[in-house]
CSV table of C-alpha atoms and ligand atoms in Angstrom, one decimal:
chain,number,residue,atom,x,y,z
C,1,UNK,CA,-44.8,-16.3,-12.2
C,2,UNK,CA,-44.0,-16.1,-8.5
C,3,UNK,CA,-42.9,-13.0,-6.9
C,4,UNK,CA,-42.0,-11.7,-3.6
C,5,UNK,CA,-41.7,-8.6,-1.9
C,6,UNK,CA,-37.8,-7.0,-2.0
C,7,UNK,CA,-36.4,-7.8,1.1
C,8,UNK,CA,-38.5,-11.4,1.0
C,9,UNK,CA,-36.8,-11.9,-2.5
C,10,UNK,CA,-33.4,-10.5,-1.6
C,11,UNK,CA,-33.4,-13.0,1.1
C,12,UNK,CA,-34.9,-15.7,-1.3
C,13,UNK,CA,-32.0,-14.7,-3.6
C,14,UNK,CA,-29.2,-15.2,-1.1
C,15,UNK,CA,-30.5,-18.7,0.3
C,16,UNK,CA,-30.3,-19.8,-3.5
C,17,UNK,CA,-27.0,-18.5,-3.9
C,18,UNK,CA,-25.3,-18.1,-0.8
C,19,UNK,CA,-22.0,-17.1,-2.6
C,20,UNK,CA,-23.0,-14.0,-4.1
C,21,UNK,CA,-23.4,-12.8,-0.4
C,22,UNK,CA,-19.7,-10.9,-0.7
C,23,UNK,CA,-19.8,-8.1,-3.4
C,24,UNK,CA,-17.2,-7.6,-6.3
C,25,UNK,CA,-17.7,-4.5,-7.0
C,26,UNK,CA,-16.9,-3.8,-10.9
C,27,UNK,CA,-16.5,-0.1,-12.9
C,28,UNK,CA,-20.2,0.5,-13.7
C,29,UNK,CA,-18.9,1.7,-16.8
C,30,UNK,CA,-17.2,-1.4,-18.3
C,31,UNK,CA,-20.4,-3.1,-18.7
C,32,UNK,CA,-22.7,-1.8,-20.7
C,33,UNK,CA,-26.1,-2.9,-18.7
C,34,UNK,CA,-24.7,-1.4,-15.5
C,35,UNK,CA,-24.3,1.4,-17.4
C,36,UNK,CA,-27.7,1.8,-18.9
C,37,UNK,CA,-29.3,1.5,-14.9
C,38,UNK,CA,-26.5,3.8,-13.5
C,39,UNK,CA,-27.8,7.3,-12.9
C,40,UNK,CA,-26.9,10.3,-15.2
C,41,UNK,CA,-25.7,12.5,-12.6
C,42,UNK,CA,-22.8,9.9,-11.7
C,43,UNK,CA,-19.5,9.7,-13.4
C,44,UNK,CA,-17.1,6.6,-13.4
C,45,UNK,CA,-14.3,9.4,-13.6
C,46,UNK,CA,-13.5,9.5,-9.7
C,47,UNK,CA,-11.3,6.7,-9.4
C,48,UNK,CA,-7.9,6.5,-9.2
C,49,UNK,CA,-6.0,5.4,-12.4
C,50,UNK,CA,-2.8,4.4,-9.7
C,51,UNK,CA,-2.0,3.4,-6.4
C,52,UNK,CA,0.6,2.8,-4.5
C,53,UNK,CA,-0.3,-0.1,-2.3
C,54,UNK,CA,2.5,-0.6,0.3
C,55,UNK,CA,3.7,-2.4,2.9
C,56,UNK,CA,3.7,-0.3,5.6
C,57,UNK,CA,7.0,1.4,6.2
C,58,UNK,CA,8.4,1.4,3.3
C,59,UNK,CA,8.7,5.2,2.2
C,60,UNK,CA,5.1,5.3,0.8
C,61,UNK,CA,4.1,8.6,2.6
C,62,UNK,CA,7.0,10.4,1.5
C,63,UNK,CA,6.1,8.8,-2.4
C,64,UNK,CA,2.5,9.9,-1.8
C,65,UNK,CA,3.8,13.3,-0.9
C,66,UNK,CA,6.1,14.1,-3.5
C,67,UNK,CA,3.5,12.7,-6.1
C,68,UNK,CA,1.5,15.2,-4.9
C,69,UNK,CA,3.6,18.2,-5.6
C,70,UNK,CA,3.0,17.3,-9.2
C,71,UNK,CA,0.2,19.7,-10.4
C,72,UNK,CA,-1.6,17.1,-12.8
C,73,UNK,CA,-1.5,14.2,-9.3
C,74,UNK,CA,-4.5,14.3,-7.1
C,75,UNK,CA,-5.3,11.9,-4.3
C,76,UNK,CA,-8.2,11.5,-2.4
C,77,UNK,CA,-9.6,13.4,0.4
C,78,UNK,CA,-8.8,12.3,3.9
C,79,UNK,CA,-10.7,9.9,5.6
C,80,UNK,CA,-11.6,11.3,9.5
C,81,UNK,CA,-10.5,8.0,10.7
C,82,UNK,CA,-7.7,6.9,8.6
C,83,UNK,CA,-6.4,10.2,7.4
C,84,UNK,CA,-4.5,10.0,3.9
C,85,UNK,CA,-6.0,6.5,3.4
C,86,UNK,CA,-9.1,5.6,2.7
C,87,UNK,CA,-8.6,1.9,3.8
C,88,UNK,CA,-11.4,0.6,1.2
C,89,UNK,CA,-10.4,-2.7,-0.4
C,90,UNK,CA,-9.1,-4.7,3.0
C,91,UNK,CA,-11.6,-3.5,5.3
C,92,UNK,CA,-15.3,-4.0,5.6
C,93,UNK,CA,-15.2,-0.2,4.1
C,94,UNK,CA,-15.6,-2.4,0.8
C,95,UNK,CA,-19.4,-3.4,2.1
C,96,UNK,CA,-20.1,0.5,1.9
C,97,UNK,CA,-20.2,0.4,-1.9
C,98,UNK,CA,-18.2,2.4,-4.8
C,99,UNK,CA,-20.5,5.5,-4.3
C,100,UNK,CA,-18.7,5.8,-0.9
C,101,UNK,CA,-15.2,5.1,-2.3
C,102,UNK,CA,-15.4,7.3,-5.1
C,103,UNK,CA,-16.9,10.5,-3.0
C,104,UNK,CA,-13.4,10.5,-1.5
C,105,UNK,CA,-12.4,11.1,-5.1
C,106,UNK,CA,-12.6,14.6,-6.4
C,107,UNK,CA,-14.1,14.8,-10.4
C,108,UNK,CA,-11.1,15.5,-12.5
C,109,UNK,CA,-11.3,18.7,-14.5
C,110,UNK,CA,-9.5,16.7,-17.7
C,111,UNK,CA,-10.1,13.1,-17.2
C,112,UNK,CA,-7.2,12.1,-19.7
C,113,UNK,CA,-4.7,14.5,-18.2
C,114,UNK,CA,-5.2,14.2,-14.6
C,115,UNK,CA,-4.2,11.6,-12.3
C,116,UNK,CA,-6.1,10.4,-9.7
C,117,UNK,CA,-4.4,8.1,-7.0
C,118,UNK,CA,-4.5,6.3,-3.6
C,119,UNK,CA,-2.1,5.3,-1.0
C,120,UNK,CA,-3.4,2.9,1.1
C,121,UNK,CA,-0.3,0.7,2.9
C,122,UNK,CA,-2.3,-1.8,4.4
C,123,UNK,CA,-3.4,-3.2,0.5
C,124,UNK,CA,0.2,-4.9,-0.2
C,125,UNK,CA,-0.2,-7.7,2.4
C,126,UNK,CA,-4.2,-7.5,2.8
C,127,UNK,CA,-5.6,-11.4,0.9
C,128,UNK,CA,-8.9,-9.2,-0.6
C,129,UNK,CA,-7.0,-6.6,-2.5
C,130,UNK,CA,-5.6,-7.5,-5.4
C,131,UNK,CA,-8.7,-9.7,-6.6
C,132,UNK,CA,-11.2,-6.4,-5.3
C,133,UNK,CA,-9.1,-4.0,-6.8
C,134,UNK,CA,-8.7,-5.9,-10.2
C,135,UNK,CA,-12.5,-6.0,-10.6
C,136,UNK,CA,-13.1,-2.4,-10.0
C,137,UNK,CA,-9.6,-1.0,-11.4
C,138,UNK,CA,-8.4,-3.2,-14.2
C,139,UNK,CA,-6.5,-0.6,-15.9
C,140,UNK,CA,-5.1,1.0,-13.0
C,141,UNK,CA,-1.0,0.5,-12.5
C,142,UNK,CA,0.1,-0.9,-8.9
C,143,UNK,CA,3.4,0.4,-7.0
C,144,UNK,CA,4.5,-1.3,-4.5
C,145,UNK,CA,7.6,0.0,-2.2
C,146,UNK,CA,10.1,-3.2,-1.1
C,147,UNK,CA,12.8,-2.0,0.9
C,148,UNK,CA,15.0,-4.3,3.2
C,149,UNK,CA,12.3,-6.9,4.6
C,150,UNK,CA,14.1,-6.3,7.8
C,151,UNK,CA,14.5,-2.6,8.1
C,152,UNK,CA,10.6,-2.6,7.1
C,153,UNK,CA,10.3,-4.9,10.5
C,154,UNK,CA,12.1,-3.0,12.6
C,155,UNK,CA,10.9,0.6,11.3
C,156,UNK,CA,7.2,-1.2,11.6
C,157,UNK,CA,8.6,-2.4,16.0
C,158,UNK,CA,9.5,0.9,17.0
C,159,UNK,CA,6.3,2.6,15.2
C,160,UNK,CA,4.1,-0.2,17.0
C,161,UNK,CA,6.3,0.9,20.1
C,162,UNK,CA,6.1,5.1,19.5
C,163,UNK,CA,2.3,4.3,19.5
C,164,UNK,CA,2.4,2.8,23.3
C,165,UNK,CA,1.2,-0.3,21.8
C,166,UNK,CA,1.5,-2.4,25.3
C,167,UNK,CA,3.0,-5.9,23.5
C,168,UNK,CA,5.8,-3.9,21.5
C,169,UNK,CA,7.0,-2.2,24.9
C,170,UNK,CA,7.3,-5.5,26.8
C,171,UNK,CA,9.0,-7.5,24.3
C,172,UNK,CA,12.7,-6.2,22.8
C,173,UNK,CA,12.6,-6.7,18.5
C,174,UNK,CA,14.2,-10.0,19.1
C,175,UNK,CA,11.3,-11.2,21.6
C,176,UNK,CA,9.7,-10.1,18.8
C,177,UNK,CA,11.0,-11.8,15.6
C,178,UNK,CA,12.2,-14.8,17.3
C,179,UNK,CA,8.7,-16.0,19.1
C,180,UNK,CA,7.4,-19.5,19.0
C,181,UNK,CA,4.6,-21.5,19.3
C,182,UNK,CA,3.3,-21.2,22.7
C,183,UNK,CA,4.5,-17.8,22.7
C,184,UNK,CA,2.0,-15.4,24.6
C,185,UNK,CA,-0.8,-14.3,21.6
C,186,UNK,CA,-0.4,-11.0,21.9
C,187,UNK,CA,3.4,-11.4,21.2
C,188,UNK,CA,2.4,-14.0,18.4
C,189,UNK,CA,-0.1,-12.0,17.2
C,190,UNK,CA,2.8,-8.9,17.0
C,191,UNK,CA,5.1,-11.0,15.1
C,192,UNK,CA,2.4,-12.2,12.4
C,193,UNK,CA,1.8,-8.0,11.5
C,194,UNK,CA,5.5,-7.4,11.9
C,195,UNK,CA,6.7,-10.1,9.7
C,196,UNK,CA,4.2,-11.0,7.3
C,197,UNK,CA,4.4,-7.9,5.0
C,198,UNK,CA,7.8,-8.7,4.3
C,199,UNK,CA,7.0,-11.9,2.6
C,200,UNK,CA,7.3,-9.3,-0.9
C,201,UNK,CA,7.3,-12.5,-3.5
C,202,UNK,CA,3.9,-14.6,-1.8
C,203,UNK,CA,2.4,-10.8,-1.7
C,204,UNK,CA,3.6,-9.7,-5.4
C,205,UNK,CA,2.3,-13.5,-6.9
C,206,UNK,CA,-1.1,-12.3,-5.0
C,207,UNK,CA,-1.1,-8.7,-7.5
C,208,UNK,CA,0.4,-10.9,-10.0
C,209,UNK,CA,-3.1,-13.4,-10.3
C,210,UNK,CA,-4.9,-10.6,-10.8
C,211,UNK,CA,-3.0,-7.7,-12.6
C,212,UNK,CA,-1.3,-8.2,-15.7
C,213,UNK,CA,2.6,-7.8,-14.7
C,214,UNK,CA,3.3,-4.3,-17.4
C,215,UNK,CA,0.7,-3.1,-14.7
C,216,UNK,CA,2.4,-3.8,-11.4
C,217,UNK,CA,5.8,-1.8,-10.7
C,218,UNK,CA,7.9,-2.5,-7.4
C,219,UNK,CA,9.9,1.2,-6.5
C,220,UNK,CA,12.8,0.5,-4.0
C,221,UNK,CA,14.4,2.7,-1.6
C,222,UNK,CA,17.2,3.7,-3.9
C,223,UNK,CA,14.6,5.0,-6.6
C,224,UNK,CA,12.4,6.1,-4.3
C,225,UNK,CA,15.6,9.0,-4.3
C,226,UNK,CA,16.1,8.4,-7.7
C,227,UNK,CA,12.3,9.5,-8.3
C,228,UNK,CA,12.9,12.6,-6.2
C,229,UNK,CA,15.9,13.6,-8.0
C,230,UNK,CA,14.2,13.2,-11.3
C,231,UNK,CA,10.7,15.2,-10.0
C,232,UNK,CA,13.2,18.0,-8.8
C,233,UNK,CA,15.0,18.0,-12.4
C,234,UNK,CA,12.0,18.3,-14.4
C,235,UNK,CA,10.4,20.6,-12.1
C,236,UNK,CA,13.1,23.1,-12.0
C,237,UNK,CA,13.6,22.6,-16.0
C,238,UNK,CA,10.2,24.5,-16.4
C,239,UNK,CA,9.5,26.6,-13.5
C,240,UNK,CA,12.9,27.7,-12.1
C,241,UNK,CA,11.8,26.4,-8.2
C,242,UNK,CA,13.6,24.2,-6.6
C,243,UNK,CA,10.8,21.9,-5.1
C,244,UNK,CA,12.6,19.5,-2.7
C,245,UNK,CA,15.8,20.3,-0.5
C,246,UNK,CA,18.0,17.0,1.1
C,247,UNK,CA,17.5,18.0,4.9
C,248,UNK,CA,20.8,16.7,6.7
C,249,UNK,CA,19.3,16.9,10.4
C,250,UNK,CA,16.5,15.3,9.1
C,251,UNK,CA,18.6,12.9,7.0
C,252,UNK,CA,15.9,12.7,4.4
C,253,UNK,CA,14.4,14.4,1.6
C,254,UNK,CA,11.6,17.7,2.5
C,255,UNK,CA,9.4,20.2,1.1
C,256,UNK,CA,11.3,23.3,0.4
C,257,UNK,CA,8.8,26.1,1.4
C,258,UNK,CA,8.5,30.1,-0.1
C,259,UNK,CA,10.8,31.7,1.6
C,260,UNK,CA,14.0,28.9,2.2
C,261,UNK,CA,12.1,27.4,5.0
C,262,UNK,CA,11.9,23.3,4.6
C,263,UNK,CA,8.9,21.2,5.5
C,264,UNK,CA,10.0,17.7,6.3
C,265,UNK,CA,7.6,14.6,7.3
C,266,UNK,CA,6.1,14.7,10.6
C,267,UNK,CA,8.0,13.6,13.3
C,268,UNK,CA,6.3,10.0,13.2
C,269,UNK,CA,8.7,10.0,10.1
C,270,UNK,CA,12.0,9.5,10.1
C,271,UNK,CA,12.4,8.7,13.5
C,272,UNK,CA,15.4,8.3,15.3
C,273,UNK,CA,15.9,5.0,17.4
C,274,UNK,CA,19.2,2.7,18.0
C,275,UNK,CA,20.8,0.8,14.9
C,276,UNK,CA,19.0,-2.9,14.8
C,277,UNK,CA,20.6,-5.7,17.1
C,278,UNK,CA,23.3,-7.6,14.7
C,279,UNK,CA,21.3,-10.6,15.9
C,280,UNK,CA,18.0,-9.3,15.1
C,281,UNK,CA,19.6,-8.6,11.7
C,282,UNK,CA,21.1,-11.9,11.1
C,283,UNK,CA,18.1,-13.8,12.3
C,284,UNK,CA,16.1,-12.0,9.6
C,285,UNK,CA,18.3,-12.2,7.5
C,286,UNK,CA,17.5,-16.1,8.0
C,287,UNK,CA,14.1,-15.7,8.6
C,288,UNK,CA,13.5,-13.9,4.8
C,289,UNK,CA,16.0,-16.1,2.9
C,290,UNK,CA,13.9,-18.7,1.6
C,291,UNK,CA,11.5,-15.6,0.2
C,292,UNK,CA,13.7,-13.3,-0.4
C,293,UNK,CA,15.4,-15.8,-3.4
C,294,UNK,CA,11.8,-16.2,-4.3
C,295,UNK,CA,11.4,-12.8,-5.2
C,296,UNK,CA,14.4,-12.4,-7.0
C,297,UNK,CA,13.3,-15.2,-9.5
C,298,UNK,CA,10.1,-13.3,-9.4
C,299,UNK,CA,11.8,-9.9,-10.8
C,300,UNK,CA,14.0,-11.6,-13.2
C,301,UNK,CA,10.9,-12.6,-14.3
C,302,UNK,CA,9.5,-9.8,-14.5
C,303,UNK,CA,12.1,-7.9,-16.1
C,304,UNK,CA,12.3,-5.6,-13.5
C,305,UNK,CA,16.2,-5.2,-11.7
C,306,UNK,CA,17.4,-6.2,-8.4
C,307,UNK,CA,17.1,-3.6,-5.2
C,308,UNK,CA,20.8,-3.2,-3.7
C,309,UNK,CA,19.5,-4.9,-0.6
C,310,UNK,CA,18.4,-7.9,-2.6
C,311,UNK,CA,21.6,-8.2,-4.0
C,312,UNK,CA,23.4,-7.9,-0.6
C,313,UNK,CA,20.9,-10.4,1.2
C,314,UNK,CA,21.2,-12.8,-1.6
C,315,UNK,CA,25.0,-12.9,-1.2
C,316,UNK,CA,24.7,-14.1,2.7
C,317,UNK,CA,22.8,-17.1,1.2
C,318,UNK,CA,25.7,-18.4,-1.0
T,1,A3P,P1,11.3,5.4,9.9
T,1,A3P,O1,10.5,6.4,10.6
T,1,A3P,O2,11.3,4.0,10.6
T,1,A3P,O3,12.7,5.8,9.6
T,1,A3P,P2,5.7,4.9,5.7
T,1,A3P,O4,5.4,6.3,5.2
T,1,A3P,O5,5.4,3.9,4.6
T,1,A3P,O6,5.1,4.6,7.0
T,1,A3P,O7,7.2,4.8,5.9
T,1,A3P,C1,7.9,5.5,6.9
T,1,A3P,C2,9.4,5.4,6.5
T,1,A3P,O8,9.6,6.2,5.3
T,1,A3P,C3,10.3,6.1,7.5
T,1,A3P,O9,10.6,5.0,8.5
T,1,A3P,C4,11.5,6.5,6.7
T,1,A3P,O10,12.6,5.6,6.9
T,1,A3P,C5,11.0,6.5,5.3
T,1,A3P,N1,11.2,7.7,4.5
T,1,A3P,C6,11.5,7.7,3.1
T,1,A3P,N2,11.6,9.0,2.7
T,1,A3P,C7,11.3,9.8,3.8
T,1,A3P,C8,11.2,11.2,3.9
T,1,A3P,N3,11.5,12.0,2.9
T,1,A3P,N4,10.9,11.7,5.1
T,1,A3P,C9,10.7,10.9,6.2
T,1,A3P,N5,10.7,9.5,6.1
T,1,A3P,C10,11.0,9.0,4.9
């Protein structure tokens, strides 16, 4: 018998099966020989049992927030580059291993009454996700946010625009949307992240391969308020507080503070800019069509209802 030295063999190993080169990370717990070689001082408890996944600019800070005003909800702790989200599953983050993931989890002080979750936006759209997250979560549910595939354009323009970002200030939305082949790359290259989220049925199918469908939950706008209203019920049932106040200047739902005062999102929330371009609208309203009958077969499917907006867009069609 033949040996080498570890690095030597490690290389050795990867020449012989060059496909093993990306890691799938899997719950060291699930199988029982990774568990027998995982060390006693580590628990498999610091990972999140749900997470809300995205697409960007859909509501999904606001959910993260108010599902953190529940006292058994925990999230993670913030990254120092990407804040609330750790970012783990579509970024090389992943090569960094689950002992780096789960030390942004806290260890629950009742594993089967507290709720760990994450909110990372950029999982939704991201091709790695769903297939990482299945081998290291299989149990854990998925929410996704779908709002109007448009509006979640347009919020997604003027957020690329509010951050100076030089393309989105040269171009108008249209510019934008409307770009062809030829097109200057950084403008192309806009219009691929500003578009491609919305694509909700190819993303959901992606989840879908992965996750059993009881597991996977789309939350639109409309329940998104319908959530707060329900969190505000049961909390007031059983502590008498009012928890969450509908701020009119704000137009959106905030924090109501000790005291009467209000705590809304920050400002990069809710931001004010002018009503879309009825031509942006109704070339977008093009643009999605084709998916946006897709995902309505994929819902009835599913057994899950159709979003007002869905309804509405699907009405333009006929
Ligand atoms: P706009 O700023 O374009 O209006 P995300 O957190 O996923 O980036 O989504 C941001 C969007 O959440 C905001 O986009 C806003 O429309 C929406 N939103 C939903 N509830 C909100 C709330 N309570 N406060 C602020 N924004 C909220």
């Amino acid at each position: 018998l033949h040996t080498l030295p570890p690095l030597q063999l490690a290389h050795k190993y990867f020449q012989l099966f060059p496909e093993q080169r990306n890691p799938l990370w899997q719950n060291p717990c699930d199988d029982k020989r990774h568990k027998d070689i995982w060390s006693k001082e580590k628990t498999c408890d610091r990972l999140p049992k749900f997470m809300v996944v995205g697409p960007q600019k859909t509501g999904t800070t606001a959910l993260y927030l108010f599902l953190l005003m529940h006292p058994s909800i925990s999230s993670n702790f913030p990254s120092p580059k990407t804040y609330e989200e750790v970012q783990f599953f579509n970024t090389n983050n992943y090569h960094k291993g689950i002992d780096w993931y789960m030390e942004f989890f806290p260890v629950p002080s009742n594993v089967s009454t507290d709720f760990l979750f994450e909110k990372s936006a950029n999982y939704f759209p991201s091709e790695e996700s769903p297939r990482r997250a299945a081998a290291l979560l299989p149990k854990a549910k998925i929410i996704t946010l779908l709002i109007n595939p448009s509006d979640r354009a347009y919020s997604w323009y003027q957020h690329q625009r509010a951050h100076e970002d030089h393309a989105a200030l040269r171009f108008t939305f249209y510019d934008v949307i409307s770009a062809r082949q030829g097109a200057p790359a950084e403008l192309r290259s806009l219009q691929s992240r500003c578009l491609i989220p919305g694509l909700y049925a190819t993303h959901l199918e992606r989840w879908l391969t992965y996750y059993p469908a009881n597991q996977v939950r789309t939350v639109t706008d409309t329940q998104l308020n319908f959530i707060v209203l329900v969190c505000i019920l049961i909390h007031s049932i059983y502590t008498s507080i009012q928890i969450l106040h509908f701020d009119p200047q704000k137009g959106f739902w905030c924090q109501l503070l000790e005291g009467g005062k209000t705590k809304c999102l920050g400002k990069s929330k809710g931001r004010k800019y002018p009503p879309m371009e009825p031509e942006a609208r109704a070339y977008l309203s093009r643009y999605y069509r084709e998916h946006n009958v897709e995902l309505s077969k994929l819902l009835h499917r599913l057994g899950q209802p159709l979003p007002s907006w869905l309804r509405e867009e699907l009405q333009k069609v006929s």
